[in-house]
Each structure stands twice: as C-alpha cells, then as structure tokens.
Amino acid sequence: MTLKKKLAVSTLAVSMAAASVAGFPFSSKGLAEHFGVSVASAASVSQADVKTKVEKIYALLTEDERQALLAYEQEAGNINLDTFKQIFDPVLKHLTFLDDTDVETAHEAFKSVSSVVYDVYDKDYTAIKDIRYNVKNVELAKKIAAKAGVDNLTAEDFTEFLFGDKGVEAELRALISSKSKADLINLIANASSTDDALNTLLNEAIDKVLNHNTVEGGLTVSQVVYNLNITPGDIKLSLKNLNDTVPTAKPAVKALALAYVRAYINDDGSNGGNNGGNGGGGGGGGTVTTPVTNPTATPGIYDVSKLVTIVGNKATLKLVDADVLKAFDALVAANPGKTGLTLTLDLGTVNAATVEVPLSKAIIEAAKAKGIANIAITFNGLTVTIPVGQFSEAITLTASTVADTTVTSVSSLKLASSVYDFELKVGDVATTTFKEPITLKLPLKNTEGLDRELLSVAKVVYGALQFQGGVVDGDHIVEPRDTFSSYAVLENKVSFKDIASVQAWAGRQISVVAAKGAIEGVGNGNFAPKSNVTRAEFAKMLIRALNLENNSAKHSFSDVSSTAWYAPYVAVAAEKGIITGRSAAQFDPSATITRAEMATMIARAVKAQKPEAATNASSLSKFSDAGKIAASLKDGVAFAASNNLVIGNAGKFNPNNTATRAEAAVIIYRTINFK
C-alpha cells in the first residue's frame, strides 16, 4: 500500500476505522495475514481469532447499517480525480514531488480501499491483496519513502499504523475506556456532522499517534509524516473535507462504530471480547492502554519506562523514532553551541534478567545529523553509553544479568556487583569489538568491608578473569570497553613479596594499579620494583590505567609487529599523540624510558582527557636540576609538576634517570586519581 495512498486514503481509513473506534478492532498480525499481508511483529491473536472478530462485528450490522456501508462504497468509488485532489489538498500540498501519474495512482488506490469497507461484509478480502501487489502502488511507496528518508514503506507499515497495538485503534480504546456501553451508543447515534464528541475522540487519537507517535508497528508511517512536514491538522482537515464532500462517509462510520460497540463493549464500558492485544499485560478482557511519553520534558533524559514490555524474563524497549528525534531536538535546543551531547534513555526499574534495546537506523542517523555524540541506556542502576557516530546501521543492545557463579566458580575474590553479559548487534550481525569504546557504569553492591580502591571491573574470558580497571564513582564504577563479554566488579587484592624496599612510598600505589590490571608482576610473586621500564611497557601501563584501549587503533611503526603484546597499546598511544616514535617509522619499543619522558607522556594523556587542566610555568623552579630537562620535554614536565603528578626527591627531578617500575606505578596512581 503506498503512503500516498496511505496518507490520502488515511483520511478515509482513519475516518472509517478510527472514528468508528477502529471499525476493525484488531491489533494483531492475524488480520493482516488474512488480508494477504505479513507483519514482522509477533502475533498476539491467531488468524482464526481475528477472522471470528471480523465476522462478529459485521454480523451485528443492521440492514440499515449494511446499506450505509454499501452507499459509501458506491459514492466514494465515483469520486473523480479533481474531487480527490480537493479533498486531500492539505496532504498533497506537502507532496509536490509527485507527478500527475503518481496522483492518479493514489486516486485509484483510494477508490480500491473504499470498496473494502463493504466487501468485508461479504467476506471478500481479495481487494486488499490487489492493492498490496499493485506495481504502481509499490513504486509510489518507494518514491515517497526515498523522499522522506526512510528505507522502505509497505502495506504492513500502514496496517500497524491503524490497527497495531499502539495505533489509532488502540488510542481510541484508551480514550473510551471510562465510558459505558450506553454512553458510547448514545455518543455515536447522536453524532452530527459538526464538531461533536465523536469527532473530538478521533482528533485526540490522531494527535496522539501523529504528534506523540505512539505506534510501534507504524513507526515508518509516523516518521514519513514527520519528515514530510505533514501535521495532524492537515490530516484532520482532509477528514473534514471527506465528510463534507462524501455525505455517506459519516453514516458508514456510525454503522461500524455501533456494530463494534455491540460486539466488544460490556455494559460497564470494559472490553467485552478478547482483543488479543498486549497493551495492558493482563488477561484477555482488559482495556488496551497506550503508553504516552513526553520526550521533551527534561532535555537530555527521556523517560521511556512506559515503552518497556516484558515477556517471560526478557524486557524489550519499543521506541518511537519520531519521539526520540524530538528528544534530540530538545537536548540540542537546551545546549546551544555545545558538542559531545548525550541523550539518556531511562527505562526505570526493569524486572527482567535480560533487557533488549533496539535503536533504529533512523535514530542513529538522526543523532549524528543533530550532533548527538552518545545515546545512554540506563535501568536498574546500570548505564551503557554508546558513541553512535561509529555506526551506520540499526543497533541492538542486549544486557543480561547472569548467575554469580559465572565469576565465583573461577575466582575466590569478593564479588562487588552483579554479573552482566553484554551483546551488541549492528544490523543483524553480532559485534564484539568497537571503534569507539562503549562506557559501562556498573552499580556496586555488597561493598561493606571491601577496599574500594581495589575494586576493578573484570572480564570473563575462557573461564578466567582479566582485570580492566574502572573508576569508582559513588555507588558505581565506570569503565569504557572496546569489546563486549561478561563483566563483574571484584575486590582485586594483589600482593608482591619483593616490594618491602619501596613500601613506604610506592607500596599502596603498586597494589592499586595492579588491582586495576594496569601493571603486572614479573612472575613468581615478584614485582621487580627497581627494574627499568621500557617504552612499550609504559605505553601499556598508561593506556590500561586510563581506560584508553581501542583495538581499532593503527600505527605506522615498522619495528612494532602487529602480533606483539604491546602493539595495540602503542597504536592507541601514538594515535592519541601521547607517545611519539624515535622517527616516523621507528618506535624503539625495548628502549628504557626516562623520568622526563614518562612525565611528558602522562601530561599528554591527561591533557587529552582534561583539556581544562592548566600549567604553571614556574613549577619547574622547584627542581634544582630543571636545566637538565630537554627543551622538547619541558612543557610536559611543567604540566605534570603543576598538577602534582610528579614531585621529585630532595629538590631534584632527575629528568634523565631511567624510570623504575615503582616510579611508574606511583605516577600512574596519581594520574588515575587526578581530578
């Protein structure tokens, strides 16, 4: 079904289906399949159930009401092209890219859909199949989709827009939920051609669907309408034009509405039949309620808790593209001129072990176009922040809380969080590595009596733990990850038997940095605190300590093999300008590093993360041997000294002395605690 037909015909379809409290009260794929279309979402009622409902409604039409449907079919079928254009001018004026042939195709589609209203009474569904498979309709849909910037536009999209569990029909169900059967019959029977209560209900439903876009299956239609600047007012005016031009439209609407109420509304106003929808999550007889959200209420934080559905032990967030775009706009408007913005989708408390959050391609592309750097997903205290610029397809984040034994079976260390398993699909492909790290903010628990400085995020790899570090932030720990796996937080107590000689000034620092996985022992329980540090070793220590790992980073050094253990760390350090080679092609990984070189690397790393940090030019005057610092390293050492990242000893800095492993641990400890 073409959107041109859909938008133009929507004035009829919405009028006939929605204003009649959705002449077909079905939010399932069963009806769509019976009509010869397919819907990707899972069926909430069977095809047999839907067919029974269709027949039940039409069986309750009186002879006068049946004649009203027939009269509408005949009158609408005789509308000529010029009249069609006049009726739907409020919509057509936005579709100037359509040529005369396109409009003629839409006109014919309108007449075909109009005939369905009566044909269904005779249990004839062939017309809908004919509409769907008409080549001209398909081509027109593609043309409109392309202009609106969406991937595709199909009959299924509009079927869900009208009849889906978050479509016009569902909105009307929610609006009438407080009315009794008698009230509804009276409202419908006494409806006039002017602005009566029935029209008011319809207008409210249209506003909710088009303005709030509370349609899951109809997201494409909502997005197209939004992108083509078609307003709810345009749709309403077209509806009015239809009713004014085609006098039989209103009686036909009343006929279907009355039959629906007779079939499915109890005397107290509750749903008298099993609608098969999942709007309320309860039994078959509950009134369907449609979640309404306000994406602009708090710029930067979008409360989407009402859009979470739970089946079994899995929760799924069902976003509305157009609403997310509104949240983007509100965030940008509240932060003029700012970059690196993050929109947080707050799911609230979710009582399910697995949470799935799909982000459509439209959302990803809109975020990039509007300058939104990150989309954060938060629930149950857990936050996952995704840099969206690296993606060009739809993505789906899945976060699962798994058994503690995933970790406790391989380690006796004390667990300080739940155990989480993270997955990400790009398109339909599972992806475990990312060009830009995804930041995990894990909630801590059971930390009483634990040493908080020794808490570290651990990755479960082939039945063993790899400690990744992380920064403790109140009751959470924050860790950027360029790979996904299972993660947990543990108190990582690491001890070495050979650090007594440096215990006073470096013992604690060695323990903390080792706990974070940024520095390792040399084997047999030893740390070798006075051994020299190579350039490759310090690159790894620094990158690990500052959570800068990125497996996609590249380097051009001929003396750094791609298979070397230090290669990914050198690549990141070089890419971020933290470390330079001896030349453009030589890194010299095995060469030892001096204290001045180490301070300069630290300075570059901190400046990259905290550009507001300042340098006090006079800070070098505290060192009596400042004159020995190479000119190219003075700025780095001055920055490090200004911010107490390096202190010196007995008034000297000893810039050209080779740095020891203990000294490296101390300066890295200060760096990870730099505020």
XYZ file of C-alpha atoms in Angstrom:
675
model
C 0.000 0.000 0.000
C 1.529 3.361 -0.946
C 1.921 6.097 1.552
C 0.439 8.479 -0.973
C -2.463 6.152 -0.857
C -1.864 5.758 2.845
C -1.853 9.448 3.572
C -4.531 10.304 1.104
C -6.559 7.243 1.931
C -5.837 7.635 5.603
C -8.498 10.277 5.745
C -10.937 7.574 4.761
C -9.244 4.695 6.504
C -8.789 6.611 9.723
C -12.291 8.005 9.448
C -13.808 4.601 8.761
C -11.610 2.610 11.110
C -10.523 5.066 13.768
C -13.541 7.301 14.149
C -15.680 4.220 14.459
C -13.460 3.176 17.343
C -11.494 1.458 14.649
C -14.108 -0.307 12.604
C -11.741 -3.291 12.752
C -10.643 -3.560 16.415
C -7.641 -5.747 15.818
C -4.067 -5.179 16.914
C -2.500 -8.356 15.615
C -0.923 -9.810 12.568
C -3.772 -12.248 12.135
C -5.946 -9.742 10.306
C -3.035 -8.595 8.199
C -2.276 -12.159 7.181
C -5.920 -12.816 6.416
C -5.794 -9.749 4.221
C -2.720 -11.069 2.438
C -0.018 -9.049 4.115
C 2.704 -10.003 6.541
C 3.736 -8.264 9.727
C 7.132 -8.667 11.309
C 5.965 -8.331 14.893
C 4.776 -11.355 16.790
C 1.083 -12.226 16.578
C -0.941 -11.518 19.703
C -4.024 -13.397 18.444
C -4.407 -16.176 15.925
C -5.699 -15.753 12.378
C -8.816 -17.720 13.378
C -9.437 -15.329 16.303
C -9.216 -12.288 14.061
C -11.475 -13.763 11.421
C -14.022 -14.541 14.127
C -13.893 -10.941 15.312
C -14.364 -9.540 11.802
C -17.366 -11.728 11.250
C -18.763 -10.910 14.689
C -18.747 -7.175 14.023
C -20.283 -7.453 10.575
C -22.833 -9.979 11.805
C -24.152 -7.308 14.188
C -24.772 -4.725 11.476
C -28.441 -3.948 10.974
C -29.851 -3.867 7.464
C -29.825 -0.067 7.519
C -26.195 -0.070 8.606
C -25.247 -2.542 5.876
C -26.906 -0.253 3.365
C -24.900 2.664 4.770
C -21.655 0.822 4.003
C -22.821 -0.010 0.513
C -23.833 3.596 -0.117
C -20.407 4.797 0.980
C -18.638 2.299 -1.288
C -20.663 3.436 -4.284
C -20.257 7.158 -3.652
C -16.547 7.025 -2.844
C -15.923 4.822 -5.841
C -17.325 7.533 -8.120
C -15.144 10.364 -6.859
C -13.214 11.801 -9.799
C -9.589 12.854 -9.789
C -10.257 16.580 -9.335
C -12.523 15.970 -6.342
C -9.929 13.617 -4.880
C -7.310 16.363 -5.135
C -9.600 18.892 -3.447
C -10.403 16.569 -0.552
C -6.779 15.697 0.141
C -5.182 19.003 -0.759
C -3.986 19.588 2.855
C -1.797 16.480 2.462
C -0.994 16.733 -1.241
C 0.421 20.242 -0.881
C 3.341 18.713 1.021
C 3.961 16.109 -1.684
C 4.978 18.386 -4.531
C 7.482 15.830 -5.770
C 4.628 13.618 -7.003
C 3.808 13.870 -10.680
C 0.364 13.555 -12.284
C 0.735 9.804 -12.737
C 1.551 9.388 -9.053
C -1.566 11.299 -8.010
C -3.686 9.210 -10.369
C -2.258 6.069 -8.774
C -3.169 7.385 -5.336
C -6.685 8.205 -6.568
C -7.233 4.662 -7.805
C -5.861 3.238 -4.564
C -8.285 5.406 -2.597
C -11.242 4.006 -4.525
C -9.966 0.458 -4.039
C -9.658 0.891 -0.289
C -13.111 2.466 -0.142
C -14.616 -0.646 -1.689
C -13.082 -2.822 1.050
C -15.362 -1.281 3.671
C -18.350 -3.103 2.170
C -16.554 -6.075 0.618
C -15.517 -7.332 4.047
C -19.217 -7.657 4.874
C -19.401 -10.274 2.143
C -16.174 -11.861 3.465
C -14.333 -10.797 0.340
C -10.703 -9.905 1.085
C -9.276 -10.071 -2.432
C -9.353 -6.310 -2.938
C -6.791 -5.773 -0.199
C -4.444 -8.279 -1.818
C -4.883 -6.486 -5.124
C -3.998 -3.157 -3.522
C -0.883 -4.535 -1.931
C 0.530 -6.185 -5.013
C -0.301 -3.399 -7.477
C 3.023 -2.497 -9.118
C 2.175 1.199 -9.354
C 1.349 1.327 -5.664
C 4.642 -0.314 -4.765
C 6.655 2.075 -6.920
C 4.868 5.084 -5.483
C 5.597 3.859 -1.968
C 9.288 3.586 -2.816
C 9.291 7.114 -4.209
C 7.712 8.605 -1.096
C 9.941 6.568 1.190
C 13.033 7.860 -0.581
C 11.853 11.460 -0.353
C 11.066 11.051 3.339
C 14.443 9.451 4.024
C 13.220 6.043 5.188
C 14.394 2.676 3.931
C 11.066 1.292 2.854
C 7.330 1.800 3.050
C 4.958 -1.146 2.881
C 1.378 -2.169 3.449
C 2.412 -3.674 6.763
C 3.568 -0.263 7.995
C 0.181 1.329 7.500
C -1.728 -1.701 8.745
C 0.165 -1.367 12.023
C -0.294 2.419 11.983
C -4.055 1.950 12.038
C -4.605 -1.389 13.749
C -1.421 -2.074 15.702
C -1.379 -2.228 19.477
C -0.118 1.359 19.553
C -2.084 2.661 16.567
C -5.170 4.776 16.090
C -7.497 1.963 17.148
C -5.602 1.419 20.389
C -5.589 5.136 21.148
C -9.354 5.252 20.738
C -9.740 2.251 23.020
C -7.851 4.133 25.713
C -9.932 7.273 25.201
C -13.248 5.442 25.589
C -12.150 3.226 28.471
C -14.139 5.265 31.007
C -17.378 5.291 29.008
C -20.204 2.798 29.432
C -21.763 0.893 26.567
C -24.886 3.047 26.803
C -22.812 6.235 26.738
C -20.944 5.097 23.629
C -24.068 4.100 21.754
C -25.642 7.438 22.623
C -22.499 9.315 21.571
C -22.343 7.552 18.212
C -26.059 7.629 17.462
C -26.313 11.354 18.141
C -23.095 12.343 16.370
C -23.597 15.248 13.979
C -21.579 16.381 11.039
C -20.138 19.205 13.110
C -17.538 19.176 15.861
C -19.216 16.612 18.089
C -17.857 14.270 20.737
C -17.109 11.548 18.195
C -15.004 13.932 16.128
C -13.265 15.058 19.299
C -12.304 11.469 20.120
C -10.954 10.965 16.626
C -8.967 14.197 16.729
C -7.415 13.217 20.055
C -6.436 9.828 18.666
C -4.834 11.398 15.592
C -2.907 13.851 17.776
C -1.576 11.051 19.941
C -0.495 8.893 17.017
C 0.991 11.606 14.818
C 2.266 14.053 17.423
C 3.345 11.534 20.029
C 3.906 8.767 17.507
C 2.838 6.069 19.912
C 2.886 3.462 17.194
C 5.326 0.627 17.262
C 4.490 -1.169 14.018
C 3.607 2.116 12.339
C 6.842 3.871 13.110
C 7.670 4.149 9.437
C 4.429 5.943 8.662
C 4.860 8.271 11.636
C 8.401 9.032 10.535
C 7.366 9.700 6.941
C 4.597 12.045 8.029
C 7.045 13.826 10.328
C 9.771 14.106 7.687
C 7.376 15.408 5.026
C 6.074 18.101 7.392
C 2.512 16.763 7.317
C 0.775 17.874 10.506
C -2.158 16.395 12.441
C -4.067 19.477 11.350
C -3.545 18.517 7.701
C -4.946 15.056 8.345
C -7.911 16.421 10.292
C -8.738 18.944 7.573
C -8.672 16.207 4.963
C -11.052 14.186 7.146
C -13.398 17.148 7.319
C -13.184 17.600 3.568
C -14.062 13.940 3.070
C -17.080 14.143 5.330
C -18.245 17.356 3.665
C -17.742 16.017 0.131
C -18.973 12.470 0.656
C -22.193 12.601 2.744
C -22.318 8.813 3.044
C -18.990 8.695 4.941
C -20.464 9.714 8.292
C -23.327 7.161 8.291
C -20.846 4.438 7.342
C -18.615 5.422 10.250
C -21.573 5.310 12.625
C -22.603 1.896 11.310
C -19.236 0.296 12.009
C -18.877 2.075 15.353
C -22.241 0.835 16.593
C -21.530 -2.730 15.465
C -18.195 -2.632 17.234
C -19.716 -1.433 20.498
C -22.388 -4.124 20.339
C -19.737 -6.773 19.767
C -16.985 -5.779 22.139
C -18.063 -3.326 24.830
C -19.706 -4.555 28.027
C -22.392 -2.585 29.823
C -19.788 -1.093 32.174
C -17.630 0.070 29.293
C -14.969 -2.639 29.585
C -13.808 -4.670 26.627
C -16.262 -7.489 26.164
C -14.085 -9.618 23.920
C -10.550 -10.937 23.986
C -8.821 -8.347 21.861
C -5.597 -10.311 21.849
C -3.504 -7.194 22.345
C -0.722 -6.829 24.842
C -1.317 -3.259 25.839
C -2.251 -3.921 29.428
C -0.230 -7.072 30.052
C -3.166 -8.710 31.815
C -5.835 -11.163 30.759
C -7.792 -11.133 27.550
C -10.577 -8.850 28.715
C -8.679 -5.745 29.850
C -8.886 -2.399 28.147
C -5.873 -1.674 25.952
C -3.878 1.276 27.221
C -1.358 3.063 25.066
C 1.802 4.449 26.669
C 2.187 8.196 26.237
C 5.612 9.702 26.806
C 6.964 13.236 26.848
C 10.347 13.235 25.106
C 10.968 16.950 25.734
C 10.076 17.170 29.435
C 13.691 17.001 30.646
C 16.216 17.770 27.894
C 18.886 15.096 27.900
C 16.868 12.495 29.824
C 13.967 10.742 28.110
C 11.768 8.650 30.414
C 10.911 5.597 28.308
C 9.841 3.336 31.155
C 6.309 3.104 29.741
C 7.691 1.759 26.465
C 9.215 -1.364 28.045
C 7.366 -4.629 27.523
C 8.227 -7.851 29.342
C 7.643 -11.345 28.037
C 8.868 -14.111 30.295
C 12.239 -12.985 31.639
C 13.059 -10.643 28.762
C 12.243 -6.943 28.555
C 12.242 -5.054 25.264
C 12.232 -1.298 24.789
C 9.916 -0.312 21.955
C 10.935 3.189 20.941
C 9.082 5.565 18.664
C 11.563 7.054 16.222
C 9.865 10.444 15.920
C 9.666 10.841 19.705
C 13.377 10.139 20.067
C 14.059 12.775 17.418
C 12.036 15.241 19.462
C 14.169 14.361 22.480
C 17.272 15.053 20.354
C 15.883 18.442 19.343
C 15.087 19.370 22.946
C 18.602 18.415 24.051
C 20.233 20.460 21.289
C 17.980 23.454 21.969
C 18.894 23.365 25.662
C 22.638 23.273 24.875
C 23.261 25.774 22.063
C 26.705 25.529 20.546
C 27.743 22.554 22.660
C 29.158 19.330 21.248
C 29.523 15.819 22.617
C 25.909 15.739 23.825
C 24.406 12.591 25.336
C 20.732 11.615 25.341
C 19.863 9.206 28.154
C 17.017 6.740 27.672
C 15.776 5.958 31.181
C 13.990 2.606 31.361
C 13.497 2.857 35.121
C 13.277 -0.360 37.138
C 13.004 -3.395 34.877
C 12.028 -6.704 36.436
C 13.631 -8.986 33.890
C 17.004 -10.698 33.646
C 17.523 -9.667 30.019
C 16.896 -6.207 28.595
C 16.946 -5.568 24.856
C 17.173 -2.046 23.454
C 16.918 -1.673 19.669
C 17.976 1.668 18.156
C 16.763 2.048 14.578
C 18.877 3.307 11.720
C 16.679 6.420 11.660
C 17.619 7.145 15.286
C 21.326 6.541 14.654
C 21.413 8.751 11.567
C 19.365 11.496 13.226
C 21.680 11.515 16.234
C 24.689 12.007 14.003
C 22.953 14.669 11.923
C 21.887 16.623 15.013
C 25.274 16.435 16.721
C 24.303 13.929 19.409
C 27.507 12.075 20.273
C 26.125 9.392 22.585
C 22.960 7.560 23.487
C 22.966 6.209 27.044
C 20.655 3.424 28.201
C 20.012 3.218 31.927
C 17.969 0.811 34.042
C 18.276 -0.813 37.465
C 21.278 1.401 38.243
C 23.203 0.181 35.179
C 24.124 2.638 32.412
C 25.565 1.795 28.994
C 26.724 4.801 26.950
C 27.096 4.201 23.228
C 29.018 6.573 20.925
C 26.699 6.440 17.912
C 28.988 8.072 15.351
C 30.735 4.773 14.630
C 27.550 3.092 13.396
C 25.632 3.423 10.130
C 23.070 0.668 10.719
C 20.446 -0.083 13.314
C 21.930 -1.470 16.516
C 20.516 -3.587 19.325
C 21.988 -3.632 22.816
C 21.253 -6.647 24.981
C 22.238 -6.640 28.642
C 21.629 -9.701 30.795
C 22.132 -10.254 34.498
C 23.599 -13.748 34.791
C 24.382 -16.070 37.691
C 27.095 -15.001 40.149
C 28.628 -18.430 39.644
C 29.831 -17.222 36.244
C 32.534 -15.458 38.263
C 32.588 -17.172 41.666
C 33.245 -20.533 40.021
C 36.555 -19.248 38.619
C 37.705 -16.910 41.407
C 37.621 -16.655 45.195
C 37.841 -12.858 45.099
C 34.932 -10.975 46.633
C 32.193 -10.005 44.184
C 31.078 -6.353 44.409
C 28.385 -6.262 41.724
C 26.032 -8.429 39.766
C 27.479 -10.282 36.798
C 26.445 -8.822 33.452
C 26.637 -10.154 29.924
C 26.566 -7.591 27.123
C 25.867 -8.114 23.437
C 25.572 -5.697 20.541
C 24.188 -6.316 17.098
C 24.934 -3.979 14.226
C 22.260 -4.600 11.652
C 21.684 -8.288 12.257
C 25.333 -9.106 12.937
C 26.632 -9.725 16.462
C 29.594 -7.422 17.104
C 32.050 -7.768 19.994
C 34.610 -5.028 19.197
C 34.044 -1.324 18.589
C 35.989 1.526 17.045
C 34.960 3.803 19.905
C 34.649 2.308 23.382
C 31.210 1.834 24.925
C 31.166 3.016 28.527
C 29.755 0.757 31.226
C 28.619 2.243 34.522
C 28.021 -0.724 36.791
C 26.177 -0.443 40.116
C 28.118 -1.696 43.111
C 26.668 -3.906 45.843
C 27.850 -5.678 48.985
C 30.859 -3.366 49.299
C 30.821 -3.099 53.091
C 34.229 -4.060 54.403
C 35.820 -4.012 50.948
C 38.727 -1.789 49.924
C 37.082 0.491 47.340
C 40.405 1.458 45.758
C 40.970 -2.172 44.877
C 37.623 -2.580 43.088
C 38.111 -3.423 39.441
C 35.942 -4.422 36.511
C 36.815 -7.941 35.419
C 36.122 -9.522 32.060
C 35.364 -13.227 31.894
C 37.470 -14.778 29.151
C 37.515 -18.544 28.616
C 36.831 -19.284 32.258
C 39.382 -16.805 33.598
C 39.273 -13.170 34.722
C 41.028 -10.268 33.038
C 41.038 -7.121 35.158
C 40.254 -3.958 33.249
C 40.226 -1.291 35.955
C 37.498 1.307 36.172
C 36.912 4.480 38.170
C 34.769 4.263 41.291
C 32.083 6.946 41.177
C 29.968 6.844 44.329
C 27.974 3.622 44.241
C 29.098 2.815 40.690
C 32.247 2.001 38.788
C 32.814 3.397 35.294
C 34.789 1.552 32.643
C 34.965 2.171 28.861
C 35.131 -1.072 26.905
C 36.044 -1.621 23.263
C 34.913 -5.245 23.495
C 31.833 -6.935 24.928
C 31.703 -10.042 27.058
C 30.631 -10.883 30.610
C 31.702 -8.362 33.243
C 31.593 -8.000 37.022
C 33.265 -5.925 39.740
C 35.560 -7.594 42.269
C 37.892 -6.579 45.052
C 41.196 -7.491 43.428
C 43.788 -7.867 46.156
C 47.221 -8.282 44.598
C 50.352 -8.762 46.716
C 54.031 -8.990 45.819
C 56.784 -10.388 48.038
C 59.613 -8.137 46.818
C 58.313 -4.587 47.383
C 59.391 -4.056 51.010
C 62.165 -1.678 49.960
C 59.661 0.692 48.296
C 56.672 0.006 50.540
C 56.792 3.386 52.278
C 56.447 5.494 49.140
C 55.137 3.079 46.488
C 53.576 0.034 48.197
C 49.961 1.197 48.195
C 50.253 2.616 44.701
C 51.621 -0.654 43.306
C 48.747 -2.591 44.899
C 46.052 -0.287 43.480
C 47.493 -0.033 39.992
C 47.972 -3.801 39.895
C 44.375 -4.291 41.101
C 43.192 -2.251 38.147
C 45.109 -4.501 35.778
C 47.298 -1.618 34.593
C 50.559 -3.146 35.803
C 51.573 -6.743 36.357
C 54.190 -8.662 38.251
C 57.146 -10.368 36.643
C 56.266 -13.855 37.858
C 56.718 -15.997 40.962
C 55.011 -13.383 43.142
C 57.571 -10.698 42.329
C 57.106 -7.138 41.073
C 60.740 -6.083 40.475
C 60.091 -2.508 41.692
C 63.585 -1.207 40.837
C 63.764 -2.641 37.354
C 63.699 -0.252 34.424
C 60.585 0.399 32.366
C 60.635 0.138 28.590
C 58.716 2.401 26.245
C 56.424 -0.467 25.282
C 55.744 -1.376 28.927
C 54.868 2.173 29.898
C 52.598 2.561 26.878
C 50.615 -0.444 28.072
C 50.552 0.720 31.702
C 49.284 4.155 30.752
C 46.677 3.073 28.217
C 45.315 0.400 30.551
C 45.268 2.766 33.539
C 43.375 5.499 31.694
C 40.946 3.097 30.028
C 42.002 4.164 26.547
C 42.167 0.730 24.955
C 40.919 0.585 21.387
C 41.657 -2.429 19.212
C 40.877 -0.471 16.045
C 43.746 1.993 16.588
C 46.522 1.888 13.951
C 50.212 2.727 13.922
C 52.897 3.003 11.240
C 55.978 1.830 13.114
C 57.963 -0.810 11.251
C 59.529 -2.116 14.463
C 56.199 -2.882 16.156
C 54.892 -6.225 14.990
C 51.114 -6.500 14.743
C 51.320 -9.642 16.875
C 53.437 -8.106 19.653
C 51.740 -7.958 23.066
C 52.285 -4.206 23.205
C 51.126 -3.407 19.640
C 47.536 -2.305 20.484
C 48.771 -0.079 23.313
C 51.457 1.585 21.213
C 48.868 2.134 18.469
C 46.473 3.930 20.820
C 49.233 5.988 22.429
C 50.564 7.033 19.037
C 47.118 7.720 17.603
C 46.240 9.987 20.536
C 49.585 11.780 20.424
C 50.562 10.519 23.860
C 53.793 8.997 22.625
C 55.928 9.668 19.578
C 58.366 7.470 17.769
C 62.068 7.932 17.555
C 61.257 8.685 13.922
C 58.195 8.412 11.720
C 58.891 4.711 11.186
C 60.689 3.669 14.399
C 59.146 3.372 17.868
C 62.014 1.608 19.656
C 59.743 -0.410 21.983
C 62.534 -2.047 24.018
C 64.325 1.175 24.890
C 64.060 2.306 28.501
C 62.077 5.430 29.319
C 63.396 8.390 31.313
C 61.561 10.190 34.073
C 61.131 13.280 31.882
C 59.757 11.188 29.032
C 57.384 9.441 31.405
C 56.145 12.778 32.797
C 55.602 14.104 29.273
C 53.585 11.070 28.231
C 51.455 11.436 31.351
C 50.936 15.135 30.629
C 49.781 14.466 27.075
C 47.374 11.778 28.235
C 45.834 13.943 30.961
C 45.534 16.961 28.660
C 43.718 14.817 26.114
C 41.165 13.804 28.725
C 41.053 17.068 30.685
C 41.927 19.931 28.339
C 40.940 22.466 31.009
C 43.858 21.400 33.219
C 46.397 24.233 33.440
C 50.191 24.535 33.529
C 52.078 26.782 35.916
C 55.252 27.823 34.114
C 57.065 28.460 37.392
C 56.505 24.901 38.604
C 59.918 23.806 37.308
C 61.683 26.230 39.598
C 61.208 23.808 42.484
C 63.726 21.483 40.852
C 67.373 22.450 41.102
C 68.161 20.318 38.055
C 65.406 21.729 35.809
C 68.074 22.920 33.396
C 68.799 19.291 32.514
C 65.291 18.747 31.113
C 65.343 18.559 27.329
C 63.654 21.535 25.704
C 61.112 19.288 23.953
C 60.058 17.802 27.294
C 59.899 20.912 29.481
C 56.239 21.697 28.829
C 55.219 18.149 29.709
C 57.244 18.054 32.906
C 55.950 21.525 33.876
C 52.346 20.355 33.444
C 52.982 17.197 35.462
C 54.698 19.196 38.214
C 51.937 21.851 38.233
C 49.350 19.165 38.903
C 51.431 17.146 41.401
C 51.708 14.185 39.065
C 55.462 14.312 39.646
C 57.053 15.591 42.855
C 60.779 14.903 42.724
C 63.158 13.971 45.514
C 65.302 16.252 47.665
C 64.649 19.222 45.390
C 65.652 17.355 42.256
C 63.647 15.817 39.441
C 66.415 13.669 37.908
C 64.835 14.041 34.445
C 67.293 11.845 32.591
C 67.330 8.938 35.020
C 65.705 5.794 33.734
C 62.291 5.341 35.293
C 61.754 2.336 37.526
C 58.679 0.151 37.738
C 57.889 1.505 41.213
C 58.122 5.087 39.959
C 55.868 4.204 37.029
C 53.285 2.748 39.409
C 53.318 5.902 41.542
C 52.884 8.327 38.655
C 50.108 6.197 37.163
C 48.368 6.041 40.544
C 48.428 9.828 40.742
C 47.141 10.049 37.197
C 44.123 7.815 37.695
C 43.235 9.851 40.795
C 43.701 13.199 39.065
C 40.516 15.258 39.264
